[in-house]
mmCIF file of the C-alpha atoms, coordinates in Angstrom:
data_MODEL
# 
_entry.id   MODEL 
# 
loop_
_atom_site.group_PDB 
_atom_site.id 
_atom_site.type_symbol 
_atom_site.label_atom_id 
_atom_site.label_alt_id 
_atom_site.label_comp_id 
_atom_site.label_asym_id 
_atom_site.label_entity_id 
_atom_site.label_seq_id 
_atom_site.pdbx_PDB_ins_code 
_atom_site.Cartn_x 
_atom_site.Cartn_y 
_atom_site.Cartn_z 
_atom_site.occupancy 
_atom_site.B_iso_or_equiv 
_atom_site.pdbx_formal_charge 
_atom_site.auth_seq_id 
_atom_site.auth_comp_id 
_atom_site.auth_asym_id 
_atom_site.auth_atom_id 
_atom_site.pdbx_PDB_model_num 
ATOM 1   C CA . MET A 1 1   ? 101.506 124.474 95.553  1.00 0.00 ? 1   MET A CA 1 
ATOM 2   C CA . ALA A 1 2   ? 99.121  123.204 97.987  1.00 0.00 ? 2   ALA A CA 1 
ATOM 3   C CA . PHE A 1 3   ? 98.291  119.835 97.088  1.00 0.00 ? 3   PHE A CA 1 
ATOM 4   C CA . VAL A 1 4   ? 95.176  118.949 99.091  1.00 0.00 ? 4   VAL A CA 1 
ATOM 5   C CA . GLY A 1 5   ? 92.167  117.791 96.590  1.00 0.00 ? 5   GLY A CA 1 
ATOM 6   C CA . LYS A 1 6   ? 95.244  116.743 94.175  1.00 0.00 ? 6   LYS A CA 1 
ATOM 7   C CA . LYS A 1 7   ? 97.070  113.481 93.208  1.00 0.00 ? 7   LYS A CA 1 
ATOM 8   C CA . PHE A 1 8   ? 100.546 113.117 95.034  1.00 0.00 ? 8   PHE A CA 1 
ATOM 9   C CA . PRO A 1 9   ? 102.993 113.590 92.298  1.00 0.00 ? 9   PRO A CA 1 
ATOM 10  C CA . ASN A 1 10  ? 103.802 110.638 90.148  1.00 0.00 ? 10  ASN A CA 1 
ATOM 11  C CA . LEU A 1 11  ? 107.402 110.087 90.737  1.00 0.00 ? 11  LEU A CA 1 
ATOM 12  C CA . SER A 1 12  ? 109.853 107.129 92.041  1.00 0.00 ? 12  SER A CA 1 
ATOM 13  C CA . VAL A 1 13  ? 112.139 107.427 94.829  1.00 0.00 ? 13  VAL A CA 1 
ATOM 14  C CA . ASN A 1 14  ? 115.057 106.004 95.970  1.00 0.00 ? 14  ASN A CA 1 
ATOM 15  C CA . ALA A 1 15  ? 114.235 103.990 99.293  1.00 0.00 ? 15  ALA A CA 1 
ATOM 16  C CA . MET A 1 16  ? 115.994 102.084 102.011 1.00 0.00 ? 16  MET A CA 1 
ATOM 17  C CA . ASN A 1 17  ? 114.918 99.197  104.277 1.00 0.00 ? 17  ASN A CA 1 
ATOM 18  C CA . GLU A 1 18  ? 116.228 98.408  107.735 1.00 0.00 ? 18  GLU A CA 1 
ATOM 19  C CA . LEU A 1 19  ? 117.831 95.098  105.932 1.00 0.00 ? 19  LEU A CA 1 
ATOM 20  C CA . GLY A 1 20  ? 119.844 97.723  104.176 1.00 0.00 ? 20  GLY A CA 1 
ATOM 21  C CA . ASP A 1 21  ? 118.241 96.981  100.468 1.00 0.00 ? 21  ASP A CA 1 
ATOM 22  C CA . THR A 1 22  ? 117.912 100.174 98.360  1.00 0.00 ? 22  THR A CA 1 
ATOM 23  C CA . PHE A 1 23  ? 114.541 100.092 96.399  1.00 0.00 ? 23  PHE A CA 1 
ATOM 24  C CA . LYS A 1 24  ? 112.441 102.313 94.236  1.00 0.00 ? 24  LYS A CA 1 
ATOM 25  C CA . ILE A 1 25  ? 109.302 103.589 95.858  1.00 0.00 ? 25  ILE A CA 1 
ATOM 26  C CA . ASN A 1 26  ? 106.205 105.536 93.982  1.00 0.00 ? 26  ASN A CA 1 
ATOM 27  C CA . VAL A 1 27  ? 104.213 107.010 96.819  1.00 0.00 ? 27  VAL A CA 1 
ATOM 28  C CA . LEU A 1 28  ? 101.060 107.651 94.454  1.00 0.00 ? 28  LEU A CA 1 
ATOM 29  C CA . GLU A 1 29  ? 101.355 103.661 93.230  1.00 0.00 ? 29  GLU A CA 1 
ATOM 30  C CA . GLU A 1 30  ? 101.863 102.460 96.698  1.00 0.00 ? 30  GLU A CA 1 
ATOM 31  C CA . ALA A 1 31  ? 98.423  103.934 97.541  1.00 0.00 ? 31  ALA A CA 1 
ATOM 32  C CA . LYS A 1 32  ? 96.681  103.061 94.424  1.00 0.00 ? 32  LYS A CA 1 
ATOM 33  C CA . ASN A 1 33  ? 98.389  99.578  94.031  1.00 0.00 ? 33  ASN A CA 1 
ATOM 34  C CA . ASN A 1 34  ? 97.933  98.422  97.611  1.00 0.00 ? 34  ASN A CA 1 
ATOM 35  C CA . ASN A 1 35  ? 94.507  99.880  97.773  1.00 0.00 ? 35  ASN A CA 1 
ATOM 36  C CA . LYS A 1 36  ? 95.696  101.897 101.308 1.00 0.00 ? 36  LYS A CA 1 
ATOM 37  C CA . LYS A 1 37  ? 95.867  105.106 102.760 1.00 0.00 ? 37  LYS A CA 1 
ATOM 38  C CA . VAL A 1 38  ? 99.655  106.519 102.953 1.00 0.00 ? 38  VAL A CA 1 
ATOM 39  C CA . LEU A 1 39  ? 101.333 108.972 105.516 1.00 0.00 ? 39  LEU A CA 1 
ATOM 40  C CA . LEU A 1 40  ? 104.289 110.207 104.078 1.00 0.00 ? 40  LEU A CA 1 
ATOM 41  C CA . PHE A 1 41  ? 106.368 112.259 106.523 1.00 0.00 ? 41  PHE A CA 1 
ATOM 42  C CA . TRP A 1 42  ? 109.482 114.125 105.574 1.00 0.00 ? 42  TRP A CA 1 
ATOM 43  C CA . TYR A 1 43  ? 112.179 115.136 108.345 1.00 0.00 ? 43  TYR A CA 1 
ATOM 44  C CA . PRO A 1 44  ? 115.186 117.748 107.831 1.00 0.00 ? 44  PRO A CA 1 
ATOM 45  C CA . LYS A 1 45  ? 118.605 115.149 108.467 1.00 0.00 ? 45  LYS A CA 1 
ATOM 46  C CA . ASP A 1 46  ? 119.662 111.914 109.269 1.00 0.00 ? 46  ASP A CA 1 
ATOM 47  C CA . PHE A 1 47  ? 121.714 112.189 112.761 1.00 0.00 ? 47  PHE A CA 1 
ATOM 48  C CA . THR A 1 48  ? 120.083 115.600 114.322 1.00 0.00 ? 48  THR A CA 1 
ATOM 49  C CA . PHE A 1 49  ? 117.703 115.482 117.462 1.00 0.00 ? 49  PHE A CA 1 
ATOM 50  C CA . VAL A 1 50  ? 114.450 116.099 117.096 1.00 0.00 ? 50  VAL A CA 1 
ATOM 51  C CA . CYS A 1 51  ? 114.192 113.897 113.482 1.00 0.00 ? 51  CYS A CA 1 
ATOM 52  C CA . PRO A 1 52  ? 114.928 110.327 115.794 1.00 0.00 ? 52  PRO A CA 1 
ATOM 53  C CA . THR A 1 53  ? 112.344 111.271 118.414 1.00 0.00 ? 53  THR A CA 1 
ATOM 54  C CA . GLU A 1 54  ? 109.644 111.415 115.135 1.00 0.00 ? 54  GLU A CA 1 
ATOM 55  C CA . LEU A 1 55  ? 110.706 108.107 113.350 1.00 0.00 ? 55  LEU A CA 1 
ATOM 56  C CA . HIS A 1 56  ? 111.084 105.963 116.637 1.00 0.00 ? 56  HIS A CA 1 
ATOM 57  C CA . ALA A 1 57  ? 107.499 107.543 117.412 1.00 0.00 ? 57  ALA A CA 1 
ATOM 58  C CA . PHE A 1 58  ? 106.171 106.784 114.176 1.00 0.00 ? 58  PHE A CA 1 
ATOM 59  C CA . GLN A 1 59  ? 107.346 103.322 114.809 1.00 0.00 ? 59  GLN A CA 1 
ATOM 60  C CA . ALA A 1 60  ? 105.765 102.712 118.083 1.00 0.00 ? 60  ALA A CA 1 
ATOM 61  C CA . ALA A 1 61  ? 102.112 103.904 116.694 1.00 0.00 ? 61  ALA A CA 1 
ATOM 62  C CA . LEU A 1 62  ? 102.897 101.822 113.464 1.00 0.00 ? 62  LEU A CA 1 
ATOM 63  C CA . GLY A 1 63  ? 100.614 98.841  114.400 1.00 0.00 ? 63  GLY A CA 1 
ATOM 64  C CA . GLU A 1 64  ? 98.163  101.582 114.999 1.00 0.00 ? 64  GLU A CA 1 
ATOM 65  C CA . PHE A 1 65  ? 98.236  102.805 111.644 1.00 0.00 ? 65  PHE A CA 1 
ATOM 66  C CA . GLU A 1 66  ? 98.603  99.258  110.021 1.00 0.00 ? 66  GLU A CA 1 
ATOM 67  C CA . LYS A 1 67  ? 95.059  98.389  112.232 1.00 0.00 ? 67  LYS A CA 1 
ATOM 68  C CA . ARG A 1 68  ? 93.620  101.516 109.608 1.00 0.00 ? 68  ARG A CA 1 
ATOM 69  C CA . ASN A 1 69  ? 95.151  100.449 106.368 1.00 0.00 ? 69  ASN A CA 1 
ATOM 70  C CA . THR A 1 70  ? 97.861  103.129 106.139 1.00 0.00 ? 70  THR A CA 1 
ATOM 71  C CA . ILE A 1 71  ? 101.338 102.234 105.045 1.00 0.00 ? 71  ILE A CA 1 
ATOM 72  C CA . VAL A 1 72  ? 103.837 104.607 107.170 1.00 0.00 ? 72  VAL A CA 1 
ATOM 73  C CA . ILE A 1 73  ? 106.685 106.117 104.681 1.00 0.00 ? 73  ILE A CA 1 
ATOM 74  C CA . GLY A 1 74  ? 109.757 108.578 106.183 1.00 0.00 ? 74  GLY A CA 1 
ATOM 75  C CA . ALA A 1 75  ? 111.621 110.821 104.070 1.00 0.00 ? 75  ALA A CA 1 
ATOM 76  C CA . SER A 1 76  ? 114.967 113.074 103.399 1.00 0.00 ? 76  SER A CA 1 
ATOM 77  C CA . CYS A 1 77  ? 117.201 114.351 101.262 1.00 0.00 ? 77  CYS A CA 1 
ATOM 78  C CA . ASP A 1 78  ? 120.063 112.118 102.745 1.00 0.00 ? 78  ASP A CA 1 
ATOM 79  C CA . THR A 1 79  ? 121.461 108.956 100.628 1.00 0.00 ? 79  THR A CA 1 
ATOM 80  C CA . ALA A 1 80  ? 120.063 105.177 101.284 1.00 0.00 ? 80  ALA A CA 1 
ATOM 81  C CA . GLU A 1 81  ? 123.803 104.371 102.483 1.00 0.00 ? 81  GLU A CA 1 
ATOM 82  C CA . VAL A 1 82  ? 123.118 107.252 104.901 1.00 0.00 ? 82  VAL A CA 1 
ATOM 83  C CA . HIS A 1 83  ? 120.003 106.074 105.895 1.00 0.00 ? 83  HIS A CA 1 
ATOM 84  C CA . PHE A 1 84  ? 121.108 102.939 106.455 1.00 0.00 ? 84  PHE A CA 1 
ATOM 85  C CA . ALA A 1 85  ? 124.142 104.083 108.937 1.00 0.00 ? 85  ALA A CA 1 
ATOM 86  C CA . TRP A 1 86  ? 121.437 105.213 110.938 1.00 0.00 ? 86  TRP A CA 1 
ATOM 87  C CA . LEU A 1 87  ? 119.645 102.514 110.878 1.00 0.00 ? 87  LEU A CA 1 
ATOM 88  C CA . SER A 1 88  ? 122.219 100.246 112.104 1.00 0.00 ? 88  SER A CA 1 
ATOM 89  C CA . THR A 1 89  ? 122.728 103.094 114.723 1.00 0.00 ? 89  THR A CA 1 
ATOM 90  C CA . SER A 1 90  ? 121.450 102.092 118.235 1.00 0.00 ? 90  SER A CA 1 
ATOM 91  C CA . LYS A 1 91  ? 118.937 104.692 120.357 1.00 0.00 ? 91  LYS A CA 1 
ATOM 92  C CA . ASP A 1 92  ? 121.445 105.326 122.695 1.00 0.00 ? 92  ASP A CA 1 
ATOM 93  C CA . ASN A 1 93  ? 123.565 106.580 120.437 1.00 0.00 ? 93  ASN A CA 1 
ATOM 94  C CA . GLY A 1 94  ? 121.027 108.925 118.515 1.00 0.00 ? 94  GLY A CA 1 
ATOM 95  C CA . GLY A 1 95  ? 120.487 106.564 115.804 1.00 0.00 ? 95  GLY A CA 1 
ATOM 96  C CA . ILE A 1 96  ? 117.133 104.755 114.812 1.00 0.00 ? 96  ILE A CA 1 
ATOM 97  C CA . GLU A 1 97  ? 117.811 100.829 115.072 1.00 0.00 ? 97  GLU A CA 1 
ATOM 98  C CA . GLY A 1 98  ? 114.883 99.034  115.026 1.00 0.00 ? 98  GLY A CA 1 
ATOM 99  C CA . VAL A 1 99  ? 112.512 101.571 112.471 1.00 0.00 ? 99  VAL A CA 1 
ATOM 100 C CA . THR A 1 100 ? 111.002 99.303  109.787 1.00 0.00 ? 100 THR A CA 1 
ATOM 101 C CA . TYR A 1 101 ? 108.949 101.408 107.315 1.00 0.00 ? 101 TYR A CA 1 
ATOM 102 C CA . PRO A 1 102 ? 110.976 102.558 104.127 1.00 0.00 ? 102 PRO A CA 1 
ATOM 103 C CA . ILE A 1 103 ? 112.788 105.488 104.284 1.00 0.00 ? 103 ILE A CA 1 
ATOM 104 C CA . LEU A 1 104 ? 112.819 107.510 101.154 1.00 0.00 ? 104 LEU A CA 1 
ATOM 105 C CA . ALA A 1 105 ? 116.498 109.391 99.871  1.00 0.00 ? 105 ALA A CA 1 
ATOM 106 C CA . ASP A 1 106 ? 115.512 112.246 97.751  1.00 0.00 ? 106 ASP A CA 1 
ATOM 107 C CA . SER A 1 107 ? 118.890 113.116 97.408  1.00 0.00 ? 107 SER A CA 1 
ATOM 108 C CA . ASN A 1 108 ? 118.206 114.448 94.159  1.00 0.00 ? 108 ASN A CA 1 
ATOM 109 C CA . ARG A 1 109 ? 115.588 116.168 95.628  1.00 0.00 ? 109 ARG A CA 1 
ATOM 110 C CA . ASN A 1 110 ? 113.384 116.334 92.906  1.00 0.00 ? 110 ASN A CA 1 
ATOM 111 C CA . LEU A 1 111 ? 110.170 115.005 94.946  1.00 0.00 ? 111 LEU A CA 1 
ATOM 112 C CA . ALA A 1 112 ? 110.927 117.447 97.406  1.00 0.00 ? 112 ALA A CA 1 
ATOM 113 C CA . SER A 1 113 ? 111.086 120.344 95.268  1.00 0.00 ? 113 SER A CA 1 
ATOM 114 C CA . THR A 1 114 ? 107.862 119.171 93.307  1.00 0.00 ? 114 THR A CA 1 
ATOM 115 C CA . LEU A 1 115 ? 106.187 119.749 96.816  1.00 0.00 ? 115 LEU A CA 1 
ATOM 116 C CA . GLY A 1 116 ? 107.768 122.840 97.069  1.00 0.00 ? 116 GLY A CA 1 
ATOM 117 C CA . ILE A 1 117 ? 109.204 122.182 100.883 1.00 0.00 ? 117 ILE A CA 1 
ATOM 118 C CA . LEU A 1 118 ? 112.844 122.829 100.696 1.00 0.00 ? 118 LEU A CA 1 
ATOM 119 C CA . ASP A 1 119 ? 114.557 125.180 103.469 1.00 0.00 ? 119 ASP A CA 1 
ATOM 120 C CA . ILE A 1 120 ? 115.619 127.776 100.150 1.00 0.00 ? 120 ILE A CA 1 
ATOM 121 C CA . THR A 1 121 ? 115.387 131.134 100.583 1.00 0.00 ? 121 THR A CA 1 
ATOM 122 C CA . ASN A 1 122 ? 116.889 134.226 98.267  1.00 0.00 ? 122 ASN A CA 1 
ATOM 123 C CA . GLU A 1 123 ? 117.571 132.697 95.521  1.00 0.00 ? 123 GLU A CA 1 
ATOM 124 C CA . GLN A 1 124 ? 120.180 134.669 93.411  1.00 0.00 ? 124 GLN A CA 1 
ATOM 125 C CA . TYR A 1 125 ? 121.724 134.389 90.253  1.00 0.00 ? 125 TYR A CA 1 
ATOM 126 C CA . ASP A 1 126 ? 125.031 136.374 89.198  1.00 0.00 ? 126 ASP A CA 1 
ATOM 127 C CA . ASP A 1 127 ? 125.202 137.375 85.776  1.00 0.00 ? 127 ASP A CA 1 
ATOM 128 C CA . GLU A 1 128 ? 129.087 137.284 85.481  1.00 0.00 ? 128 GLU A CA 1 
ATOM 129 C CA . THR A 1 129 ? 129.861 133.821 86.693  1.00 0.00 ? 129 THR A CA 1 
ATOM 130 C CA . GLY A 1 130 ? 126.608 131.985 85.938  1.00 0.00 ? 130 GLY A CA 1 
ATOM 131 C CA . VAL A 1 131 ? 126.499 130.977 89.474  1.00 0.00 ? 131 VAL A CA 1 
ATOM 132 C CA . VAL A 1 132 ? 123.401 130.739 91.310  1.00 0.00 ? 132 VAL A CA 1 
ATOM 133 C CA . THR A 1 133 ? 123.207 130.920 95.170  1.00 0.00 ? 133 THR A CA 1 
ATOM 134 C CA . VAL A 1 134 ? 120.721 130.493 97.969  1.00 0.00 ? 134 VAL A CA 1 
ATOM 135 C CA . GLU A 1 135 ? 120.512 130.808 101.693 1.00 0.00 ? 135 GLU A CA 1 
ATOM 136 C CA . GLY A 1 136 ? 119.386 127.894 103.687 1.00 0.00 ? 136 GLY A CA 1 
ATOM 137 C CA . ASP A 1 137 ? 120.320 124.416 104.033 1.00 0.00 ? 137 ASP A CA 1 
ATOM 138 C CA . ASN A 1 138 ? 118.539 123.127 101.053 1.00 0.00 ? 138 ASN A CA 1 
ATOM 139 C CA . VAL A 1 139 ? 116.947 120.247 103.114 1.00 0.00 ? 139 VAL A CA 1 
ATOM 140 C CA . THR A 1 140 ? 112.950 119.396 104.030 1.00 0.00 ? 140 THR A CA 1 
ATOM 141 C CA . TYR A 1 141 ? 110.988 120.934 106.682 1.00 0.00 ? 141 TYR A CA 1 
ATOM 142 C CA . ARG A 1 142 ? 108.733 118.391 108.506 1.00 0.00 ? 142 ARG A CA 1 
ATOM 143 C CA . ALA A 1 143 ? 106.587 118.057 106.171 1.00 0.00 ? 143 ALA A CA 1 
ATOM 144 C CA . THR A 1 144 ? 103.611 115.468 106.231 1.00 0.00 ? 144 THR A CA 1 
ATOM 145 C CA . TYR A 1 145 ? 101.148 113.939 103.495 1.00 0.00 ? 145 TYR A CA 1 
ATOM 146 C CA . LEU A 1 146 ? 98.143  111.913 104.221 1.00 0.00 ? 146 LEU A CA 1 
ATOM 147 C CA . ILE A 1 147 ? 97.156  110.136 100.669 1.00 0.00 ? 147 ILE A CA 1 
ATOM 148 C CA . ASP A 1 148 ? 94.177  108.111 100.000 1.00 0.00 ? 148 ASP A CA 1 
ATOM 149 C CA . GLU A 1 149 ? 93.815  105.229 98.416  1.00 0.00 ? 149 GLU A CA 1 
ATOM 150 C CA . GLU A 1 150 ? 93.144  106.733 95.177  1.00 0.00 ? 150 GLU A CA 1 
ATOM 151 C CA . GLY A 1 151 ? 96.298  108.487 95.353  1.00 0.00 ? 151 GLY A CA 1 
ATOM 152 C CA . THR A 1 152 ? 94.493  111.631 96.706  1.00 0.00 ? 152 THR A CA 1 
ATOM 153 C CA . VAL A 1 153 ? 95.928  114.209 99.361  1.00 0.00 ? 153 VAL A CA 1 
ATOM 154 C CA . PHE A 1 154 ? 93.695  114.696 102.026 1.00 0.00 ? 154 PHE A CA 1 
ATOM 155 C CA . HIS A 1 155 ? 96.068  116.241 104.366 1.00 0.00 ? 155 HIS A CA 1 
ATOM 156 C CA . GLU A 1 156 ? 99.156  118.082 104.560 1.00 0.00 ? 156 GLU A CA 1 
ATOM 157 C CA . GLY A 1 157 ? 100.895 120.039 106.900 1.00 0.00 ? 157 GLY A CA 1 
ATOM 158 C CA . ILE A 1 158 ? 104.626 121.502 107.437 1.00 0.00 ? 158 ILE A CA 1 
ATOM 159 C CA . ASN A 1 159 ? 106.172 122.262 110.678 1.00 0.00 ? 159 ASN A CA 1 
ATOM 160 C CA . HIS A 1 160 ? 109.486 124.358 111.131 1.00 0.00 ? 160 HIS A CA 1 
ATOM 161 C CA . MET A 1 161 ? 112.433 122.685 112.252 1.00 0.00 ? 161 MET A CA 1 
ATOM 162 C CA . PRO A 1 162 ? 112.442 122.686 115.579 1.00 0.00 ? 162 PRO A CA 1 
ATOM 163 C CA . LEU A 1 163 ? 108.769 121.433 115.623 1.00 0.00 ? 163 LEU A CA 1 
ATOM 164 C CA . GLY A 1 164 ? 108.422 117.520 116.495 1.00 0.00 ? 164 GLY A CA 1 
ATOM 165 C CA . ARG A 1 165 ? 104.701 116.378 115.218 1.00 0.00 ? 165 ARG A CA 1 
ATOM 166 C CA . ASN A 1 166 ? 102.110 114.597 117.770 1.00 0.00 ? 166 ASN A CA 1 
ATOM 167 C CA . VAL A 1 167 ? 101.665 110.939 115.996 1.00 0.00 ? 167 VAL A CA 1 
ATOM 168 C CA . ASN A 1 168 ? 98.401  110.726 117.422 1.00 0.00 ? 168 ASN A CA 1 
ATOM 169 C CA . GLU A 1 169 ? 97.234  113.709 115.423 1.00 0.00 ? 169 GLU A CA 1 
ATOM 170 C CA . TYR A 1 170 ? 97.742  111.722 112.135 1.00 0.00 ? 170 TYR A CA 1 
ATOM 171 C CA . LEU A 1 171 ? 95.832  108.552 113.642 1.00 0.00 ? 171 LEU A CA 1 
ATOM 172 C CA . ARG A 1 172 ? 92.984  110.960 114.479 1.00 0.00 ? 172 ARG A CA 1 
ATOM 173 C CA . LEU A 1 173 ? 92.735  112.415 110.647 1.00 0.00 ? 173 LEU A CA 1 
ATOM 174 C CA . VAL A 1 174 ? 93.167  109.129 109.363 1.00 0.00 ? 174 VAL A CA 1 
ATOM 175 C CA . ASP A 1 175 ? 90.059  107.888 111.301 1.00 0.00 ? 175 ASP A CA 1 
ATOM 176 C CA . ALA A 1 176 ? 88.155  110.817 110.572 1.00 0.00 ? 176 ALA A CA 1 
ATOM 177 C CA . TYR A 1 177 ? 88.811  110.817 106.717 1.00 0.00 ? 177 TYR A CA 1 
ATOM 178 C CA . THR A 1 178 ? 87.774  106.897 106.895 1.00 0.00 ? 178 THR A CA 1 
ATOM 179 C CA . HIS A 1 179 ? 84.520  107.848 108.400 1.00 0.00 ? 179 HIS A CA 1 
ATOM 180 C CA . VAL A 1 180 ? 83.592  110.470 106.006 1.00 0.00 ? 180 VAL A CA 1 
ATOM 181 C CA . GLN A 1 181 ? 84.401  107.684 103.193 1.00 0.00 ? 181 GLN A CA 1 
ATOM 182 C CA . GLU A 1 182 ? 82.546  104.876 104.895 1.00 0.00 ? 182 GLU A CA 1 
ATOM 183 C CA . LYS A 1 183 ? 79.390  106.981 106.688 1.00 0.00 ? 183 LYS A CA 1 
ATOM 184 C CA . GLY A 1 184 ? 79.149  110.251 104.122 1.00 0.00 ? 184 GLY A CA 1 
ATOM 185 C CA . GLU A 1 185 ? 79.170  112.175 107.159 1.00 0.00 ? 185 GLU A CA 1 
ATOM 186 C CA . VAL A 1 186 ? 81.187  115.172 108.210 1.00 0.00 ? 186 VAL A CA 1 
ATOM 187 C CA . CYS A 1 187 ? 83.390  115.274 111.142 1.00 0.00 ? 187 CYS A CA 1 
ATOM 188 C CA . PRO A 1 188 ? 83.384  118.869 113.482 1.00 0.00 ? 188 PRO A CA 1 
ATOM 189 C CA . ALA A 1 189 ? 85.994  119.897 115.526 1.00 0.00 ? 189 ALA A CA 1 
ATOM 190 C CA . ASN A 1 190 ? 87.956  118.022 118.255 1.00 0.00 ? 190 ASN A CA 1 
ATOM 191 C CA . TRP A 1 191 ? 86.377  114.775 116.610 1.00 0.00 ? 191 TRP A CA 1 
ATOM 192 C CA . GLU A 1 192 ? 87.620  111.451 117.564 1.00 0.00 ? 192 GLU A CA 1 
ATOM 193 C CA . GLU A 1 193 ? 86.685  107.953 116.449 1.00 0.00 ? 193 GLU A CA 1 
ATOM 194 C CA . GLY A 1 194 ? 83.294  107.241 119.093 1.00 0.00 ? 194 GLY A CA 1 
ATOM 195 C CA . LYS A 1 195 ? 82.055  110.679 118.868 1.00 0.00 ? 195 LYS A CA 1 
ATOM 196 C CA . ASP A 1 196 ? 79.370  112.001 116.855 1.00 0.00 ? 196 ASP A CA 1 
ATOM 197 C CA . ALA A 1 197 ? 79.861  113.056 113.829 1.00 0.00 ? 197 ALA A CA 1 
ATOM 198 C CA . MET A 1 198 ? 77.175  115.243 111.524 1.00 0.00 ? 198 MET A CA 1 
ATOM 199 C CA . SER A 1 199 ? 75.559  115.738 108.131 1.00 0.00 ? 199 SER A CA 1 
ATOM 200 C CA . ALA A 1 200 ? 76.454  118.090 105.637 1.00 0.00 ? 200 ALA A CA 1 
ATOM 201 C CA . ASN A 1 201 ? 74.009  120.539 105.583 1.00 0.00 ? 201 ASN A CA 1 
ATOM 202 C CA . ARG A 1 202 ? 71.862  123.204 107.845 1.00 0.00 ? 202 ARG A CA 1 
ATOM 203 C CA . ALA A 1 203 ? 69.820  120.810 109.713 1.00 0.00 ? 203 ALA A CA 1 
ATOM 204 C CA . GLY A 1 204 ? 72.871  118.682 110.169 1.00 0.00 ? 204 GLY A CA 1 
ATOM 205 C CA . VAL A 1 205 ? 75.238  121.448 111.740 1.00 0.00 ? 205 VAL A CA 1 
ATOM 206 C CA . ALA A 1 206 ? 72.023  122.463 113.722 1.00 0.00 ? 206 ALA A CA 1 
ATOM 207 C CA . ASN A 1 207 ? 71.215  119.354 115.555 1.00 0.00 ? 207 ASN A CA 1 
ATOM 208 C CA . TYR A 1 208 ? 75.147  118.644 116.172 1.00 0.00 ? 208 TYR A CA 1 
ATOM 209 C CA . LEU A 1 209 ? 75.671  122.227 118.137 1.00 0.00 ? 209 LEU A CA 1 
ATOM 210 C CA . SER A 1 210 ? 72.132  121.900 119.578 1.00 0.00 ? 210 SER A CA 1 
ATOM 211 C CA . ALA A 1 211 ? 73.274  118.639 121.254 1.00 0.00 ? 211 ALA A CA 1 
ATOM 212 C CA . HIS A 1 212 ? 76.789  119.940 122.032 1.00 0.00 ? 212 HIS A CA 1 
ATOM 213 C CA . ALA A 1 213 ? 76.205  123.387 123.369 1.00 0.00 ? 213 ALA A CA 1 
ATOM 214 C CA . ASN A 1 214 ? 78.238  122.763 126.438 1.00 0.00 ? 214 ASN A CA 1 
# 
């Protein structure tokens, strides 16, 4: 189910920070109560390969997101204790030491299941034994959600496991949505901060295309 244009699910999930504190985070309430946008990114597993490169990339860009009034939250289905072990592991050993934003520990998969982002296929029920089996690792794909100050999702995207994300694209999307909010204009293809946007009408698109014919 697509969540764009809808409120993000109202669920509280365990989270871990770099200090080793376990606490609850409700992503919807984080946006609404703080009057901030939220970037929530899911990754498959701690102690893997592409994943730490992404967590470090979001950390490197954290100041840029903060300038844009945006909270960054990571998430996987690992436990909070495993998160802390990874947070305590140096980069040289494949760890994420130095990451300071919270990481959801959705180990019961309540939120991931609600979002429909788990790697599960071919679910089968055995009538004789009552056992349900699935194929897949039952971990999340690389799903990303951008949520506005009202708790409404304005972007969602899902990458397969081997494909790391481009963090700059999420900064661009936050910039574009903020422009829409503040200026009432819409943002054309490849729009970046400082470039022309356009009015959402026939004259607006005609003027834009005429001015950018090349």
